[in-house]
Amino acid sequence: MTDLRAFVLAHHPKYGYLLLKAVKKKKGIHCQVPGGHVDAEELDGEEIDKACRTAAARELFEETGIDVRGDIDRLVQVSWGPNHSVELKGRRLFHLQLEDSDSCTDPGAEYPSTGEPFKLRLSSEHQEFKFQEDMLQAALDLQQHSGGKVSMILRQVSADVERLGHASLETSATFAVEKNCELGCCLCQ
């Protein structure tokens, strides 16, 4: 295990941002996004970006049953702020555009507490999950996760998106690709 951590901000266009609920002795019930430490063997001989993306895909699968390990290019590294930062105190965040086909079909898969028709196979470290449509509210919901670093990143991305007039992180990505955006937003690199 290394000090690097990789997290996935998964977003479904109809339902919103995927948040996992966990219970910890010190924190009580709180929201998390899928993710965790980059394993040493993932880093061995690999570029940091690829190792982090691989770890993010592994953690996503372990915690939710969503499997992008064979298509890690679906995980888009998020950058933020005027310097296009990609890391905050060893944490990297990747965006995943969820599709209906990502819904888990395993027996025992669960529906979210918010009622959307999307199922996950949760790991034992999470009790339930929900979707949050508003990016800023998702950031607030994540304040207790990973020392608040993921929340800080998401709040900065939200500010970037609002400042540059993109409606959301997802339309920002689409705008960047389709319009060759050079405004300096989180995905326009």
JSON list of C-alpha atoms in Angstrom, two decimals:
[
{"chain": "A", "resi": 1, "resn": "MET", "atom": "CA", "xyz": [0.00, 0.00, 0.00]},
{"chain": "A", "resi": 2, "resn": "THR", "atom": "CA", "xyz": [1.18, 3.54, -0.75]},
{"chain": "A", "resi": 3, "resn": "ASP", "atom": "CA", "xyz": [0.21, 7.00, 0.50]},
{"chain": "A", "resi": 4, "resn": "LEU", "atom": "CA", "xyz": [-1.49, 7.72, -2.84]},
{"chain": "A", "resi": 5, "resn": "ARG", "atom": "CA", "xyz": [-5.27, 7.41, -2.94]},
{"chain": "A", "resi": 6, "resn": "ALA", "atom": "CA", "xyz": [-7.64, 7.34, -5.88]},
{"chain": "A", "resi": 7, "resn": "PHE", "atom": "CA", "xyz": [-11.37, 8.07, -5.77]},
{"chain": "A", "resi": 8, "resn": "VAL", "atom": "CA", "xyz": [-14.22, 7.86, -8.28]},
{"chain": "A", "resi": 9, "resn": "LEU", "atom": "CA", "xyz": [-16.84, 10.55, -8.65]},
{"chain": "A", "resi": 10, "resn": "ALA", "atom": "CA", "xyz": [-19.49, 8.53, -10.47]},
{"chain": "A", "resi": 11, "resn": "HIS", "atom": "CA", "xyz": [-22.36, 10.46, -12.03]},
{"chain": "A", "resi": 12, "resn": "HIS", "atom": "CA", "xyz": [-25.50, 9.17, -13.68]},
{"chain": "A", "resi": 13, "resn": "PRO", "atom": "CA", "xyz": [-27.09, 11.70, -16.07]},
{"chain": "A", "resi": 14, "resn": "LYS", "atom": "CA", "xyz": [-30.62, 11.02, -14.72]},
{"chain": "A", "resi": 15, "resn": "TYR", "atom": "CA", "xyz": [-29.91, 10.37, -11.03]},
{"chain": "A", "resi": 16, "resn": "GLY", "atom": "CA", "xyz": [-26.86, 12.39, -10.04]},
{"chain": "A", "resi": 17, "resn": "TYR", "atom": "CA", "xyz": [-23.67, 11.69, -8.07]},
{"chain": "A", "resi": 18, "resn": "LEU", "atom": "CA", "xyz": [-23.20, 8.28, -6.45]},
{"chain": "A", "resi": 19, "resn": "LEU", "atom": "CA", "xyz": [-22.57, 8.50, -2.69]},
{"chain": "A", "resi": 20, "resn": "LEU", "atom": "CA", "xyz": [-21.92, 5.48, -0.49]},
{"chain": "A", "resi": 21, "resn": "LYS", "atom": "CA", "xyz": [-23.00, 5.51, 3.16]},
{"chain": "A", "resi": 22, "resn": "ALA", "atom": "CA", "xyz": [-20.62, 4.13, 5.77]},
{"chain": "A", "resi": 23, "resn": "VAL", "atom": "CA", "xyz": [-20.62, 3.94, 9.56]},
{"chain": "A", "resi": 24, "resn": "LYS", "atom": "CA", "xyz": [-17.38, 4.53, 11.45]},
{"chain": "A", "resi": 25, "resn": "LYS", "atom": "CA", "xyz": [-16.93, 4.72, 15.21]},
{"chain": "A", "resi": 26, "resn": "LYS", "atom": "CA", "xyz": [-15.46, 8.24, 15.18]},
{"chain": "A", "resi": 27, "resn": "LYS", "atom": "CA", "xyz": [-17.47, 9.68, 12.29]},
{"chain": "A", "resi": 28, "resn": "GLY", "atom": "CA", "xyz": [-20.82, 7.93, 12.66]},
{"chain": "A", "resi": 29, "resn": "ILE", "atom": "CA", "xyz": [-22.90, 7.71, 9.48]},
{"chain": "A", "resi": 30, "resn": "HIS", "atom": "CA", "xyz": [-21.28, 9.61, 6.63]},
{"chain": "A", "resi": 31, "resn": "CYS", "atom": "CA", "xyz": [-21.05, 9.62, 2.84]},
{"chain": "A", "resi": 32, "resn": "GLN", "atom": "CA", "xyz": [-18.10, 8.47, 0.76]},
{"chain": "A", "resi": 33, "resn": "VAL", "atom": "CA", "xyz": [-17.23, 8.03, -2.89]},
{"chain": "A", "resi": 34, "resn": "PRO", "atom": "CA", "xyz": [-15.67, 4.75, -4.02]},
{"chain": "A", "resi": 35, "resn": "GLY", "atom": "CA", "xyz": [-11.91, 4.71, -3.65]},
{"chain": "A", "resi": 36, "resn": "GLY", "atom": "CA", "xyz": [-8.92, 4.03, -1.49]},
{"chain": "A", "resi": 37, "resn": "HIS", "atom": "CA", "xyz": [-5.18, 3.45, -1.41]},
{"chain": "A", "resi": 38, "resn": "VAL", "atom": "CA", "xyz": [-3.11, 2.70, -4.50]},
{"chain": "A", "resi": 39, "resn": "ASP", "atom": "CA", "xyz": [-1.46, -0.68, -3.92]},
{"chain": "A", "resi": 40, "resn": "ALA", "atom": "CA", "xyz": [2.33, -0.89, -4.29]},
{"chain": "A", "resi": 41, "resn": "GLU", "atom": "CA", "xyz": [2.02, -3.50, -7.06]},
{"chain": "A", "resi": 42, "resn": "GLU", "atom": "CA", "xyz": [-0.24, -1.12, -9.04]},
{"chain": "A", "resi": 43, "resn": "LEU", "atom": "CA", "xyz": [2.50, 1.50, -8.86]},
{"chain": "A", "resi": 44, "resn": "ASP", "atom": "CA", "xyz": [5.37, -0.91, -9.62]},
{"chain": "A", "resi": 45, "resn": "GLY", "atom": "CA", "xyz": [6.77, 0.05, -13.03]},
{"chain": "A", "resi": 46, "resn": "GLU", "atom": "CA", "xyz": [3.71, 2.14, -13.95]},
{"chain": "A", "resi": 47, "resn": "GLU", "atom": "CA", "xyz": [3.24, 5.87, -14.36]},
{"chain": "A", "resi": 48, "resn": "ILE", "atom": "CA", "xyz": [1.47, 7.42, -11.38]},
{"chain": "A", "resi": 49, "resn": "ASP", "atom": "CA", "xyz": [-1.55, 8.44, -13.50]},
{"chain": "A", "resi": 50, "resn": "LYS", "atom": "CA", "xyz": [-2.12, 4.89, -14.76]},
{"chain": "A", "resi": 51, "resn": "ALA", "atom": "CA", "xyz": [-1.53, 3.36, -11.32]},
{"chain": "A", "resi": 52, "resn": "CYS", "atom": "CA", "xyz": [-4.09, 5.71, -9.77]},
{"chain": "A", "resi": 53, "resn": "ARG", "atom": "CA", "xyz": [-6.62, 5.01, -12.52]},
{"chain": "A", "resi": 54, "resn": "THR", "atom": "CA", "xyz": [-6.10, 1.25, -12.06]},
{"chain": "A", "resi": 55, "resn": "ALA", "atom": "CA", "xyz": [-6.56, 1.58, -8.29]},
{"chain": "A", "resi": 56, "resn": "ALA", "atom": "CA", "xyz": [-9.70, 3.68, -8.78]},
{"chain": "A", "resi": 57, "resn": "ALA", "atom": "CA", "xyz": [-11.19, 1.00, -11.06]},
{"chain": "A", "resi": 58, "resn": "ARG", "atom": "CA", "xyz": [-10.29, -1.76, -8.57]},
{"chain": "A", "resi": 59, "resn": "GLU", "atom": "CA", "xyz": [-11.79, 0.11, -5.61]},
{"chain": "A", "resi": 60, "resn": "LEU", "atom": "CA", "xyz": [-14.93, 0.96, -7.61]},
{"chain": "A", "resi": 61, "resn": "PHE", "atom": "CA", "xyz": [-15.45, -2.73, -8.39]},
{"chain": "A", "resi": 62, "resn": "GLU", "atom": "CA", "xyz": [-14.72, -3.89, -4.83]},
{"chain": "A", "resi": 63, "resn": "GLU", "atom": "CA", "xyz": [-17.06, -1.34, -3.25]},
{"chain": "A", "resi": 64, "resn": "THR", "atom": "CA", "xyz": [-19.94, -1.22, -5.75]},
{"chain": "A", "resi": 65, "resn": "GLY", "atom": "CA", "xyz": [-19.71, -4.08, -8.25]},
{"chain": "A", "resi": 66, "resn": "ILE", "atom": "CA", "xyz": [-19.34, -1.58, -11.12]},
{"chain": "A", "resi": 67, "resn": "ASP", "atom": "CA", "xyz": [-16.59, -3.02, -13.31]},
{"chain": "A", "resi": 68, "resn": "VAL", "atom": "CA", "xyz": [-14.57, -0.68, -15.52]},
{"chain": "A", "resi": 69, "resn": "ARG", "atom": "CA", "xyz": [-11.27, -2.52, -14.93]},
{"chain": "A", "resi": 70, "resn": "GLY", "atom": "CA", "xyz": [-11.23, -3.61, -18.58]},
{"chain": "A", "resi": 71, "resn": "ASP", "atom": "CA", "xyz": [-12.02, -0.08, -19.77]},
{"chain": "A", "resi": 72, "resn": "ILE", "atom": "CA", "xyz": [-10.17, 2.26, -17.39]},
{"chain": "A", "resi": 73, "resn": "ASP", "atom": "CA", "xyz": [-10.27, 5.03, -20.00]},
{"chain": "A", "resi": 74, "resn": "ARG", "atom": "CA", "xyz": [-13.85, 5.62, -18.84]},
{"chain": "A", "resi": 75, "resn": "LEU", "atom": "CA", "xyz": [-12.26, 7.12, -15.72]},
{"chain": "A", "resi": 76, "resn": "VAL", "atom": "CA", "xyz": [-11.37, 10.74, -16.54]},
{"chain": "A", "resi": 77, "resn": "GLN", "atom": "CA", "xyz": [-8.91, 12.41, -14.18]},
{"chain": "A", "resi": 78, "resn": "VAL", "atom": "CA", "xyz": [-10.43, 15.55, -12.70]},
{"chain": "A", "resi": 79, "resn": "SER", "atom": "CA", "xyz": [-8.36, 18.72, -12.47]},
{"chain": "A", "resi": 80, "resn": "TRP", "atom": "CA", "xyz": [-9.38, 21.96, -10.85]},
{"chain": "A", "resi": 81, "resn": "GLY", "atom": "CA", "xyz": [-8.39, 25.53, -10.19]},
{"chain": "A", "resi": 82, "resn": "PRO", "atom": "CA", "xyz": [-6.26, 27.91, -12.24]},
{"chain": "A", "resi": 83, "resn": "ASN", "atom": "CA", "xyz": [-3.24, 25.58, -12.15]},
{"chain": "A", "resi": 84, "resn": "HIS", "atom": "CA", "xyz": [-5.18, 22.48, -13.22]},
{"chain": "A", "resi": 85, "resn": "SER", "atom": "CA", "xyz": [-4.22, 20.60, -10.06]},
{"chain": "A", "resi": 86, "resn": "VAL", "atom": "CA", "xyz": [-4.78, 16.84, -10.23]},
{"chain": "A", "resi": 87, "resn": "GLU", "atom": "CA", "xyz": [-3.75, 15.89, -6.70]},
{"chain": "A", "resi": 88, "resn": "LEU", "atom": "CA", "xyz": [-4.54, 17.14, -3.22]},
{"chain": "A", "resi": 89, "resn": "LYS", "atom": "CA", "xyz": [-2.43, 15.68, -0.41]},
{"chain": "A", "resi": 90, "resn": "GLY", "atom": "CA", "xyz": [-1.98, 12.39, -2.24]},
{"chain": "A", "resi": 91, "resn": "ARG", "atom": "CA", "xyz": [-5.59, 12.12, -3.39]},
{"chain": "A", "resi": 92, "resn": "ARG", "atom": "CA", "xyz": [-6.68, 11.97, -7.02]},
{"chain": "A", "resi": 93, "resn": "LEU", "atom": "CA", "xyz": [-10.25, 12.08, -8.25]},
{"chain": "A", "resi": 94, "resn": "PHE", "atom": "CA", "xyz": [-11.59, 10.44, -11.40]},
{"chain": "A", "resi": 95, "resn": "HIS", "atom": "CA", "xyz": [-14.94, 11.13, -13.02]},
{"chain": "A", "resi": 96, "resn": "LEU", "atom": "CA", "xyz": [-17.04, 8.24, -14.32]},
{"chain": "A", "resi": 97, "resn": "GLN", "atom": "CA", "xyz": [-20.13, 8.83, -16.43]},
{"chain": "A", "resi": 98, "resn": "LEU", "atom": "CA", "xyz": [-22.45, 6.03, -15.30]},
{"chain": "A", "resi": 99, "resn": "GLU", "atom": "CA", "xyz": [-24.67, 4.29, -17.82]},
{"chain": "A", "resi": 100, "resn": "ASP", "atom": "CA", "xyz": [-27.80, 2.25, -17.16]},
{"chain": "A", "resi": 101, "resn": "SER", "atom": "CA", "xyz": [-25.79, -0.83, -18.16]},
{"chain": "A", "resi": 102, "resn": "ASP", "atom": "CA", "xyz": [-23.51, -0.25, -15.13]},
{"chain": "A", "resi": 103, "resn": "SER", "atom": "CA", "xyz": [-26.39, -1.22, -12.84]},
{"chain": "A", "resi": 104, "resn": "CYS", "atom": "CA", "xyz": [-25.53, -4.51, -11.13]},
{"chain": "A", "resi": 105, "resn": "THR", "atom": "CA", "xyz": [-27.55, -7.60, -12.02]},
{"chain": "A", "resi": 106, "resn": "ASP", "atom": "CA", "xyz": [-26.03, -9.86, -9.33]},
{"chain": "A", "resi": 107, "resn": "PRO", "atom": "CA", "xyz": [-28.45, -11.60, -6.98]},
{"chain": "A", "resi": 108, "resn": "GLY", "atom": "CA", "xyz": [-28.54, -9.61, -3.76]},
{"chain": "A", "resi": 109, "resn": "ALA", "atom": "CA", "xyz": [-27.68, -6.30, -5.43]},
{"chain": "A", "resi": 110, "resn": "GLU", "atom": "CA", "xyz": [-29.34, -3.36, -3.72]},
{"chain": "A", "resi": 111, "resn": "TYR", "atom": "CA", "xyz": [-31.34, -0.32, -4.81]},
{"chain": "A", "resi": 112, "resn": "PRO", "atom": "CA", "xyz": [-30.35, 3.14, -3.53]},
{"chain": "A", "resi": 113, "resn": "SER", "atom": "CA", "xyz": [-32.04, 4.70, -0.52]},
{"chain": "A", "resi": 114, "resn": "THR", "atom": "CA", "xyz": [-33.24, 7.46, -2.87]},
{"chain": "A", "resi": 115, "resn": "GLY", "atom": "CA", "xyz": [-35.28, 4.97, -4.93]},
{"chain": "A", "resi": 116, "resn": "GLU", "atom": "CA", "xyz": [-33.74, 5.14, -8.43]},
{"chain": "A", "resi": 117, "resn": "PRO", "atom": "CA", "xyz": [-33.84, 1.92, -10.51]},
{"chain": "A", "resi": 118, "resn": "PHE", "atom": "CA", "xyz": [-30.07, 1.40, -10.33]},
{"chain": "A", "resi": 119, "resn": "LYS", "atom": "CA", "xyz": [-28.55, -1.46, -8.35]},
{"chain": "A", "resi": 120, "resn": "LEU", "atom": "CA", "xyz": [-25.13, -2.01, -6.76]},
{"chain": "A", "resi": 121, "resn": "ARG", "atom": "CA", "xyz": [-23.37, -4.87, -5.02]},
{"chain": "A", "resi": 122, "resn": "LEU", "atom": "CA", "xyz": [-22.07, -3.03, -1.96]},
{"chain": "A", "resi": 123, "resn": "SER", "atom": "CA", "xyz": [-19.01, -4.13, -0.01]},
{"chain": "A", "resi": 124, "resn": "SER", "atom": "CA", "xyz": [-19.31, -4.82, 3.71]},
{"chain": "A", "resi": 125, "resn": "GLU", "atom": "CA", "xyz": [-17.85, -1.39, 4.50]},
{"chain": "A", "resi": 126, "resn": "HIS", "atom": "CA", "xyz": [-20.94, 0.38, 3.12]},
{"chain": "A", "resi": 127, "resn": "GLN", "atom": "CA", "xyz": [-24.50, 0.02, 4.39]},
{"chain": "A", "resi": 128, "resn": "GLU", "atom": "CA", "xyz": [-26.39, 1.74, 1.57]},
{"chain": "A", "resi": 129, "resn": "PHE", "atom": "CA", "xyz": [-26.01, 4.27, -1.21]},
{"chain": "A", "resi": 130, "resn": "LYS", "atom": "CA", "xyz": [-27.83, 7.23, -2.65]},
{"chain": "A", "resi": 131, "resn": "PHE", "atom": "CA", "xyz": [-27.71, 9.60, -5.58]},
{"chain": "A", "resi": 132, "resn": "GLN", "atom": "CA", "xyz": [-27.33, 13.36, -5.12]},
{"chain": "A", "resi": 133, "resn": "GLU", "atom": "CA", "xyz": [-28.26, 15.54, -8.10]},
{"chain": "A", "resi": 134, "resn": "ASP", "atom": "CA", "xyz": [-26.52, 18.73, -6.94]},
{"chain": "A", "resi": 135, "resn": "MET", "atom": "CA", "xyz": [-22.70, 18.79, -7.14]},
{"chain": "A", "resi": 136, "resn": "LEU", "atom": "CA", "xyz": [-22.28, 21.30, -4.32]},
{"chain": "A", "resi": 137, "resn": "GLN", "atom": "CA", "xyz": [-24.60, 19.33, -2.04]},
{"chain": "A", "resi": 138, "resn": "ALA", "atom": "CA", "xyz": [-22.63, 16.18, -2.88]},
{"chain": "A", "resi": 139, "resn": "ALA", "atom": "CA", "xyz": [-19.47, 18.04, -1.80]},
{"chain": "A", "resi": 140, "resn": "LEU", "atom": "CA", "xyz": [-21.13, 18.99, 1.48]},
{"chain": "A", "resi": 141, "resn": "ASP", "atom": "CA", "xyz": [-22.27, 15.39, 2.02]},
{"chain": "A", "resi": 142, "resn": "LEU", "atom": "CA", "xyz": [-18.64, 14.26, 1.62]},
{"chain": "A", "resi": 143, "resn": "GLN", "atom": "CA", "xyz": [-17.07, 16.58, 4.21]},
{"chain": "A", "resi": 144, "resn": "GLN", "atom": "CA", "xyz": [-16.22, 13.74, 6.62]},
{"chain": "A", "resi": 145, "resn": "HIS", "atom": "CA", "xyz": [-14.73, 11.52, 3.91]},
{"chain": "A", "resi": 146, "resn": "SER", "atom": "CA", "xyz": [-10.93, 11.22, 3.55]},
{"chain": "A", "resi": 147, "resn": "GLY", "atom": "CA", "xyz": [-10.14, 14.15, 5.80]},
{"chain": "A", "resi": 148, "resn": "GLY", "atom": "CA", "xyz": [-12.45, 16.40, 3.79]},
{"chain": "A", "resi": 149, "resn": "LYS", "atom": "CA", "xyz": [-10.04, 16.40, 0.81]},
{"chain": "A", "resi": 150, "resn": "VAL", "atom": "CA", "xyz": [-12.52, 14.88, -1.68]},
{"chain": "A", "resi": 151, "resn": "SER", "atom": "CA", "xyz": [-15.09, 17.46, -0.58]},
{"chain": "A", "resi": 152, "resn": "MET", "atom": "CA", "xyz": [-12.55, 20.28, -1.10]},
{"chain": "A", "resi": 153, "resn": "ILE", "atom": "CA", "xyz": [-11.75, 19.04, -4.60]},
{"chain": "A", "resi": 154, "resn": "LEU", "atom": "CA", "xyz": [-15.43, 18.77, -5.51]},
{"chain": "A", "resi": 155, "resn": "ARG", "atom": "CA", "xyz": [-16.20, 22.25, -4.14]},
{"chain": "A", "resi": 156, "resn": "GLN", "atom": "CA", "xyz": [-13.38, 23.70, -6.27]},
{"chain": "A", "resi": 157, "resn": "VAL", "atom": "CA", "xyz": [-14.63, 21.83, -9.34]},
{"chain": "A", "resi": 158, "resn": "SER", "atom": "CA", "xyz": [-18.14, 23.14, -8.64]},
{"chain": "A", "resi": 159, "resn": "ALA", "atom": "CA", "xyz": [-16.77, 26.69, -8.43]},
{"chain": "A", "resi": 160, "resn": "ASP", "atom": "CA", "xyz": [-14.84, 26.19, -11.70]},
{"chain": "A", "resi": 161, "resn": "VAL", "atom": "CA", "xyz": [-17.96, 24.87, -13.42]},
{"chain": "A", "resi": 162, "resn": "GLU", "atom": "CA", "xyz": [-20.08, 27.79, -12.18]},
{"chain": "A", "resi": 163, "resn": "ARG", "atom": "CA", "xyz": [-17.41, 30.40, -12.98]},
{"chain": "A", "resi": 164, "resn": "LEU", "atom": "CA", "xyz": [-17.04, 29.18, -16.54]},
{"chain": "A", "resi": 165, "resn": "GLY", "atom": "CA", "xyz": [-20.74, 28.82, -17.22]},
{"chain": "A", "resi": 166, "resn": "HIS", "atom": "CA", "xyz": [-20.87, 25.07, -17.74]},
{"chain": "A", "resi": 167, "resn": "ALA", "atom": "CA", "xyz": [-24.04, 23.59, -16.28]},
{"chain": "A", "resi": 168, "resn": "SER", "atom": "CA", "xyz": [-22.28, 20.60, -14.75]},
{"chain": "A", "resi": 169, "resn": "LEU", "atom": "CA", "xyz": [-19.08, 18.58, -14.74]},
{"chain": "A", "resi": 170, "resn": "GLU", "atom": "CA", "xyz": [-20.57, 16.33, -17.41]},
{"chain": "A", "resi": 171, "resn": "THR", "atom": "CA", "xyz": [-21.55, 19.14, -19.78]},
{"chain": "A", "resi": 172, "resn": "SER", "atom": "CA", "xyz": [-18.12, 20.63, -19.12]},
{"chain": "A", "resi": 173, "resn": "ALA", "atom": "CA", "xyz": [-16.52, 17.44, -20.42]},
{"chain": "A", "resi": 174, "resn": "THR", "atom": "CA", "xyz": [-18.85, 17.35, -23.43]},
{"chain": "A", "resi": 175, "resn": "PHE", "atom": "CA", "xyz": [-18.25, 21.05, -24.11]},
{"chain": "A", "resi": 176, "resn": "ALA", "atom": "CA", "xyz": [-14.49, 20.54, -23.91]},
{"chain": "A", "resi": 177, "resn": "VAL", "atom": "CA", "xyz": [-14.53, 17.71, -26.42]},
{"chain": "A", "resi": 178, "resn": "GLU", "atom": "CA", "xyz": [-17.14, 19.06, -28.83]},
{"chain": "A", "resi": 179, "resn": "LYS", "atom": "CA", "xyz": [-16.24, 22.77, -28.76]},
{"chain": "A", "resi": 180, "resn": "ASN", "atom": "CA", "xyz": [-12.49, 22.52, -28.15]},
{"chain": "A", "resi": 181, "resn": "CYS", "atom": "CA", "xyz": [-12.92, 24.64, -25.01]},
{"chain": "A", "resi": 182, "resn": "GLU", "atom": "CA", "xyz": [-9.87, 26.61, -23.90]},
{"chain": "A", "resi": 183, "resn": "LEU", "atom": "CA", "xyz": [-11.45, 28.37, -20.93]},
{"chain": "A", "resi": 184, "resn": "GLY", "atom": "CA", "xyz": [-9.36, 26.59, -18.31]},
{"chain": "A", "resi": 185, "resn": "CYS", "atom": "CA", "xyz": [-12.09, 24.62, -16.59]},
{"chain": "A", "resi": 186, "resn": "CYS", "atom": "CA", "xyz": [-11.71, 21.33, -14.76]},
{"chain": "A", "resi": 187, "resn": "LEU", "atom": "CA", "xyz": [-11.76, 19.10, -17.86]},
{"chain": "A", "resi": 188, "resn": "CYS", "atom": "CA", "xyz": [-10.64, 21.48, -20.59]},
{"chain": "A", "resi": 189, "resn": "GLN", "atom": "CA", "xyz": [-6.96, 20.61, -20.76]}
]
